[in-house]
mmCIF file with all atom_site columns, C-alpha atoms in Angstrom:
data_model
loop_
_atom_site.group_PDB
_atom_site.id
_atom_site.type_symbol
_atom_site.label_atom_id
_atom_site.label_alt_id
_atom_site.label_comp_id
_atom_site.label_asym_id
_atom_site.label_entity_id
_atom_site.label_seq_id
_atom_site.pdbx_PDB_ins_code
_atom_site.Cartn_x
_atom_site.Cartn_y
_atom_site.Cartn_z
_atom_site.occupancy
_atom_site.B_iso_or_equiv
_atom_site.pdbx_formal_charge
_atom_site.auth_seq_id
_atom_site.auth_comp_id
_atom_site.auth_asym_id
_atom_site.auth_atom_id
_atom_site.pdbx_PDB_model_num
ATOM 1   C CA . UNK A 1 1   ? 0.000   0.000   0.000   1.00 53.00 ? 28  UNK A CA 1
ATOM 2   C CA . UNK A 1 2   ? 0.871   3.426   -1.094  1.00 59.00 ? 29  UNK A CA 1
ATOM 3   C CA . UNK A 1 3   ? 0.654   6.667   1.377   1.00 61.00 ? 30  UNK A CA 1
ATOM 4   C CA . UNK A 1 4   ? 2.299   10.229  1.326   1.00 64.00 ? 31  UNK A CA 1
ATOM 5   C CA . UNK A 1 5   ? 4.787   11.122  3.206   1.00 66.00 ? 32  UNK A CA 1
ATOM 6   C CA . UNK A 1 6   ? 2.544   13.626  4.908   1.00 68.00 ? 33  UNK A CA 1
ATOM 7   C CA . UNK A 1 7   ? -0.036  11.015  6.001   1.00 65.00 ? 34  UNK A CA 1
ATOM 8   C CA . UNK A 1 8   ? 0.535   9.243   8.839   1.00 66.00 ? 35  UNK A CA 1
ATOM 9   C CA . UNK A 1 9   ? 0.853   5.440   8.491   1.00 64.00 ? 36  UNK A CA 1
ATOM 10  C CA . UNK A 1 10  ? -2.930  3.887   8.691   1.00 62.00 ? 37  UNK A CA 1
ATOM 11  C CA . UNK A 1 11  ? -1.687  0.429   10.010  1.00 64.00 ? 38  UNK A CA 1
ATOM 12  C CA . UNK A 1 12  ? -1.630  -0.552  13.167  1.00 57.00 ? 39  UNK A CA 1
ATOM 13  C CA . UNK A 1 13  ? 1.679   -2.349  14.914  1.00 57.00 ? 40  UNK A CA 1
ATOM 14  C CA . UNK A 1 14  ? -0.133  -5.588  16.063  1.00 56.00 ? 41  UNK A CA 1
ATOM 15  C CA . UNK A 1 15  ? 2.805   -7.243  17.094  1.00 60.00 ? 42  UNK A CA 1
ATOM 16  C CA . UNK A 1 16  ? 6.536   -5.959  17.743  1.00 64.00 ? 43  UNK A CA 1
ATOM 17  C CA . UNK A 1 17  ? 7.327   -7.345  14.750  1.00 63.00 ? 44  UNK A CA 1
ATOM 18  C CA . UNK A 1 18  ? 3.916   -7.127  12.352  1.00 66.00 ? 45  UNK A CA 1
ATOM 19  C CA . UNK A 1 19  ? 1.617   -4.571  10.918  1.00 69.00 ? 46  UNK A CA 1
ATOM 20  C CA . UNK A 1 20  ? -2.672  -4.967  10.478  1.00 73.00 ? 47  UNK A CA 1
ATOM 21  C CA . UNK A 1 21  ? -4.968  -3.311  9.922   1.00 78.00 ? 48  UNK A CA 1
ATOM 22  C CA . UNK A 1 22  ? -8.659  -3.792  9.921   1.00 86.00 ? 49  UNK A CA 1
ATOM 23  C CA . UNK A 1 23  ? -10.244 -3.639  6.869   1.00 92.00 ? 50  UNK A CA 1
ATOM 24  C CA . UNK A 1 24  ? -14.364 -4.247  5.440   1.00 94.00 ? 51  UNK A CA 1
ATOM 25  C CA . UNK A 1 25  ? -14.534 -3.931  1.891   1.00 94.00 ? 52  UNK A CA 1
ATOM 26  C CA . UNK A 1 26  ? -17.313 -4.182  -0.849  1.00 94.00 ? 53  UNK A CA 1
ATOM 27  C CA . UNK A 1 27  ? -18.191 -4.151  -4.220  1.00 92.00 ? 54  UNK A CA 1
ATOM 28  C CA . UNK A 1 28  ? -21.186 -3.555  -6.465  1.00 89.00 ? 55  UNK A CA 1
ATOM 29  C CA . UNK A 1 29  ? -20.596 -5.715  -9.481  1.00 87.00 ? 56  UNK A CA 1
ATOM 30  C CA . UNK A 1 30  ? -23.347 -3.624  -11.622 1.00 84.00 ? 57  UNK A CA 1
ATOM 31  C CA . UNK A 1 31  ? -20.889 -0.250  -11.008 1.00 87.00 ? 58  UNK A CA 1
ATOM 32  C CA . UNK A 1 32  ? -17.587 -1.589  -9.332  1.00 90.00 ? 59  UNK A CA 1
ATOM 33  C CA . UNK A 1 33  ? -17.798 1.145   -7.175  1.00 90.00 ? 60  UNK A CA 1
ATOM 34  C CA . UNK A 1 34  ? -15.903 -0.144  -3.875  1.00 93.00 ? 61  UNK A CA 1
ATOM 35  C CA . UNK A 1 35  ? -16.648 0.608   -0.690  1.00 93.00 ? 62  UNK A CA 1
ATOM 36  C CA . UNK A 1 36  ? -14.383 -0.363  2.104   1.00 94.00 ? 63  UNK A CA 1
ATOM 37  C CA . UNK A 1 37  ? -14.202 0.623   5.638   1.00 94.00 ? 64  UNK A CA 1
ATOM 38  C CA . UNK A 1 38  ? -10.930 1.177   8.365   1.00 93.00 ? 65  UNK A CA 1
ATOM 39  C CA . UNK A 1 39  ? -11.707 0.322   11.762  1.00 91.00 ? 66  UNK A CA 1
ATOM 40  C CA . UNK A 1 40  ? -9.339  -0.845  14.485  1.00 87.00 ? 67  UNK A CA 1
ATOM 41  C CA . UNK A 1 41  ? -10.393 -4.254  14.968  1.00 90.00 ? 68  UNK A CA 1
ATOM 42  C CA . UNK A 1 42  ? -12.391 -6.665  13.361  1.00 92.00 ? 69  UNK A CA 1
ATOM 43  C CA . UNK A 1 43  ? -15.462 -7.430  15.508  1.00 94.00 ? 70  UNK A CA 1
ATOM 44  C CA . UNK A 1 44  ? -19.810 -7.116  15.943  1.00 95.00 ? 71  UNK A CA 1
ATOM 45  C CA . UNK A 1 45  ? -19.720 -3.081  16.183  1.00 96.00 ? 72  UNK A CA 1
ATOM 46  C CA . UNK A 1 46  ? -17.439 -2.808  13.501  1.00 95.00 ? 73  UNK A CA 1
ATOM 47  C CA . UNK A 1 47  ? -18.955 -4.804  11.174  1.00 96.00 ? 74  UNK A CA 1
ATOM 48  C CA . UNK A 1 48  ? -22.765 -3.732  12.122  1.00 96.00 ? 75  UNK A CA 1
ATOM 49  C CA . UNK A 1 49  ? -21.250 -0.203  11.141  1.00 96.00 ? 76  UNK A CA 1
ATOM 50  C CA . UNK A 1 50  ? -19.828 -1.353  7.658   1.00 96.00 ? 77  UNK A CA 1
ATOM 51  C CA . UNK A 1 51  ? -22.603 -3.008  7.054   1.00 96.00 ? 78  UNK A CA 1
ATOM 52  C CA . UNK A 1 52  ? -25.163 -0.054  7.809   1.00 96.00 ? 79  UNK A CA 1
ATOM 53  C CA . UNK A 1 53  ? -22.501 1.907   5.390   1.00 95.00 ? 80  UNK A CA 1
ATOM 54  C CA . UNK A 1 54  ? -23.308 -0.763  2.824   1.00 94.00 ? 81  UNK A CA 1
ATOM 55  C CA . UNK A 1 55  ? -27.059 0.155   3.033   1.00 93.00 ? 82  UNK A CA 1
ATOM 56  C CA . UNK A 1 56  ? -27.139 3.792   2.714   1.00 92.00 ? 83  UNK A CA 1
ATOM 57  C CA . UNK A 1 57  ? -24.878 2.615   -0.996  1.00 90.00 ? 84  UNK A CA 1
ATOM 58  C CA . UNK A 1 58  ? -27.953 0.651   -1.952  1.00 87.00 ? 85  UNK A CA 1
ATOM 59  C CA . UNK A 1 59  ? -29.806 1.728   -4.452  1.00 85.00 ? 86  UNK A CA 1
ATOM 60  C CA . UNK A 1 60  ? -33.241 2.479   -3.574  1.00 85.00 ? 87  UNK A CA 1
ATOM 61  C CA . UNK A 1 61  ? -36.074 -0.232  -4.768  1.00 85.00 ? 88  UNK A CA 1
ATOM 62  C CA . UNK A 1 62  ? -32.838 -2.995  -4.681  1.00 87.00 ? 89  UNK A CA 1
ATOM 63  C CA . UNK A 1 63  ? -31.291 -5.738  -3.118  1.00 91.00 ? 90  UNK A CA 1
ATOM 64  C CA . UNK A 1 64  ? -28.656 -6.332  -1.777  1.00 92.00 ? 91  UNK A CA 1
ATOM 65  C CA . UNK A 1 65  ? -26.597 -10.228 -1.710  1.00 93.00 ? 92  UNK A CA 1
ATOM 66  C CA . UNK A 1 66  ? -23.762 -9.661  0.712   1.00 94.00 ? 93  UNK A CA 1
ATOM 67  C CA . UNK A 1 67  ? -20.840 -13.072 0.460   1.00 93.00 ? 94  UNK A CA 1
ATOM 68  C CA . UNK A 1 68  ? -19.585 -13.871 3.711   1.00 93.00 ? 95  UNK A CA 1
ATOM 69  C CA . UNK A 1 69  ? -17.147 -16.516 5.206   1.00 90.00 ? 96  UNK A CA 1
ATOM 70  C CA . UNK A 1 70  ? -18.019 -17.420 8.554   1.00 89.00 ? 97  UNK A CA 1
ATOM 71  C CA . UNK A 1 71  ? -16.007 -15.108 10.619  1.00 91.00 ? 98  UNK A CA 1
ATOM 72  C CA . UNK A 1 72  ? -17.156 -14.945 13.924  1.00 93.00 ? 99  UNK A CA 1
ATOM 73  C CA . UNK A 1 73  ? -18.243 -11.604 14.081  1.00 94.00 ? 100 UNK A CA 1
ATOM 74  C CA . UNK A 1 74  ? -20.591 -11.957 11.197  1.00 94.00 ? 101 UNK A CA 1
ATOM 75  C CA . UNK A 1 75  ? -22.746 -13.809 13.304  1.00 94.00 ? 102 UNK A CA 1
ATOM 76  C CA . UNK A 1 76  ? -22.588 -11.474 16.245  1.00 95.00 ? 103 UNK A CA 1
ATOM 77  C CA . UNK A 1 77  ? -25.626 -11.248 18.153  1.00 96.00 ? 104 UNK A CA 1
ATOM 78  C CA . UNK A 1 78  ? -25.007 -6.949  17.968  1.00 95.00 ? 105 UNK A CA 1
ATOM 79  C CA . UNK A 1 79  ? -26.170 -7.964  14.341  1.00 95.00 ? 106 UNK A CA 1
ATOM 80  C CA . UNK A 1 80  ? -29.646 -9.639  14.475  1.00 96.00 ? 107 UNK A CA 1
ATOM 81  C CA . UNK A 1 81  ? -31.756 -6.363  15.182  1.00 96.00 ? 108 UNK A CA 1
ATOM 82  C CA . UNK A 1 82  ? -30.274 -4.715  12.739  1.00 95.00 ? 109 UNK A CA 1
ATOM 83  C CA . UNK A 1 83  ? -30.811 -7.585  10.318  1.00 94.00 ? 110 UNK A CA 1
ATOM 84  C CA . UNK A 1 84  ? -34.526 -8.190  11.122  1.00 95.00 ? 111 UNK A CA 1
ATOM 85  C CA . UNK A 1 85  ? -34.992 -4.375  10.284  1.00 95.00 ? 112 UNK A CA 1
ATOM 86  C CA . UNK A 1 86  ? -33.423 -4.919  6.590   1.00 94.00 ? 113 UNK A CA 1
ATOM 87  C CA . UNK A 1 87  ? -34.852 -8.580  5.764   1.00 92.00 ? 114 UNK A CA 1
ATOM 88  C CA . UNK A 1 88  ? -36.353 -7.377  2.718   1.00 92.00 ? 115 UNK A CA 1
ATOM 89  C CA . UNK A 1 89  ? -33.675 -5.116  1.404   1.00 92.00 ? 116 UNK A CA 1
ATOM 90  C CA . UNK A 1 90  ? -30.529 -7.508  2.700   1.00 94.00 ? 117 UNK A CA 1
ATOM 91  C CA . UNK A 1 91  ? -29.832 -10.541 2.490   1.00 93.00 ? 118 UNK A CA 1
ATOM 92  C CA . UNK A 1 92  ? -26.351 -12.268 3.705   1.00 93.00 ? 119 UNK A CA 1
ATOM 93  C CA . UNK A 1 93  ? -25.453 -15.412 1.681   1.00 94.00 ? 120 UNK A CA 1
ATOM 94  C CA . UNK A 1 94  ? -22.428 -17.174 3.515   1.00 94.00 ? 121 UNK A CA 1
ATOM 95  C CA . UNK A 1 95  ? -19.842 -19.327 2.089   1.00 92.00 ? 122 UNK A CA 1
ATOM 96  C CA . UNK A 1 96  ? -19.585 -23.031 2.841   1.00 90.00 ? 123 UNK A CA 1
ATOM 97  C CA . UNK A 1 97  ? -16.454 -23.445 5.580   1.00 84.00 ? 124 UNK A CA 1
ATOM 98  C CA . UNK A 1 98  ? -13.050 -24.917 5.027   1.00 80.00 ? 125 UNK A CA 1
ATOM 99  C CA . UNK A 1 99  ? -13.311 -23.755 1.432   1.00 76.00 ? 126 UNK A CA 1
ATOM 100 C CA . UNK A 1 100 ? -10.478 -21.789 0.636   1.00 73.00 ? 127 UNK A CA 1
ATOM 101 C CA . UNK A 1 101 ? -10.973 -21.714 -2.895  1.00 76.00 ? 128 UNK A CA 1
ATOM 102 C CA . UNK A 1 102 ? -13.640 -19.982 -2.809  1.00 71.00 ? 129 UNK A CA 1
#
């Protein structure tokens, strides 16, 4: 990854001796328009705020098919009220586990 000088480095030490950094990212195969999101960890909150930055990209009158593996924090209990407000609109379609392939 790329930043100017004048930025500050965005990642995070995680370790003394490696670098992360947390980050959600989408696509909308119709426009390629990518979204993605920074956060400082991966977990419930972080990911029910990505995912209500997802929905205000939606086009109105569409779905939307989100692909997820089956990180832990995609089935975060935080989640399911925000879920069960959007059933119509979302829909999360998870991958099978142990398939790296795909």
């Amino acid at each position: 990854m790329w930043v100017a000088p004048e930025n500050r480095d965005p990642v995070v030490m995680h370790a003394p001796t490696r670098k992360s950094v947390a980050c959600f990212g989408a696509v909308n195969l119709s426009t390629g328009r990518l979204v993605t999101s920074f956060r400082p960890v991966f977990n419930g909150e972080t990911f029910e705020a990505f995912v209500r930055q997802l929905l205000r990209h939606r086009r109105h009158g569409k779905r939307m098919v989100v692909v997820l593996d089956n990180a832990a924090y995609h089935h975060a209990r935080v989640l399911k009220p925000l879920l069960h407000k959007h059933r119509r609109p979302l829909s999360l379609f998870f991958l099978p586990p142990y398939r790296p392939q795909l």
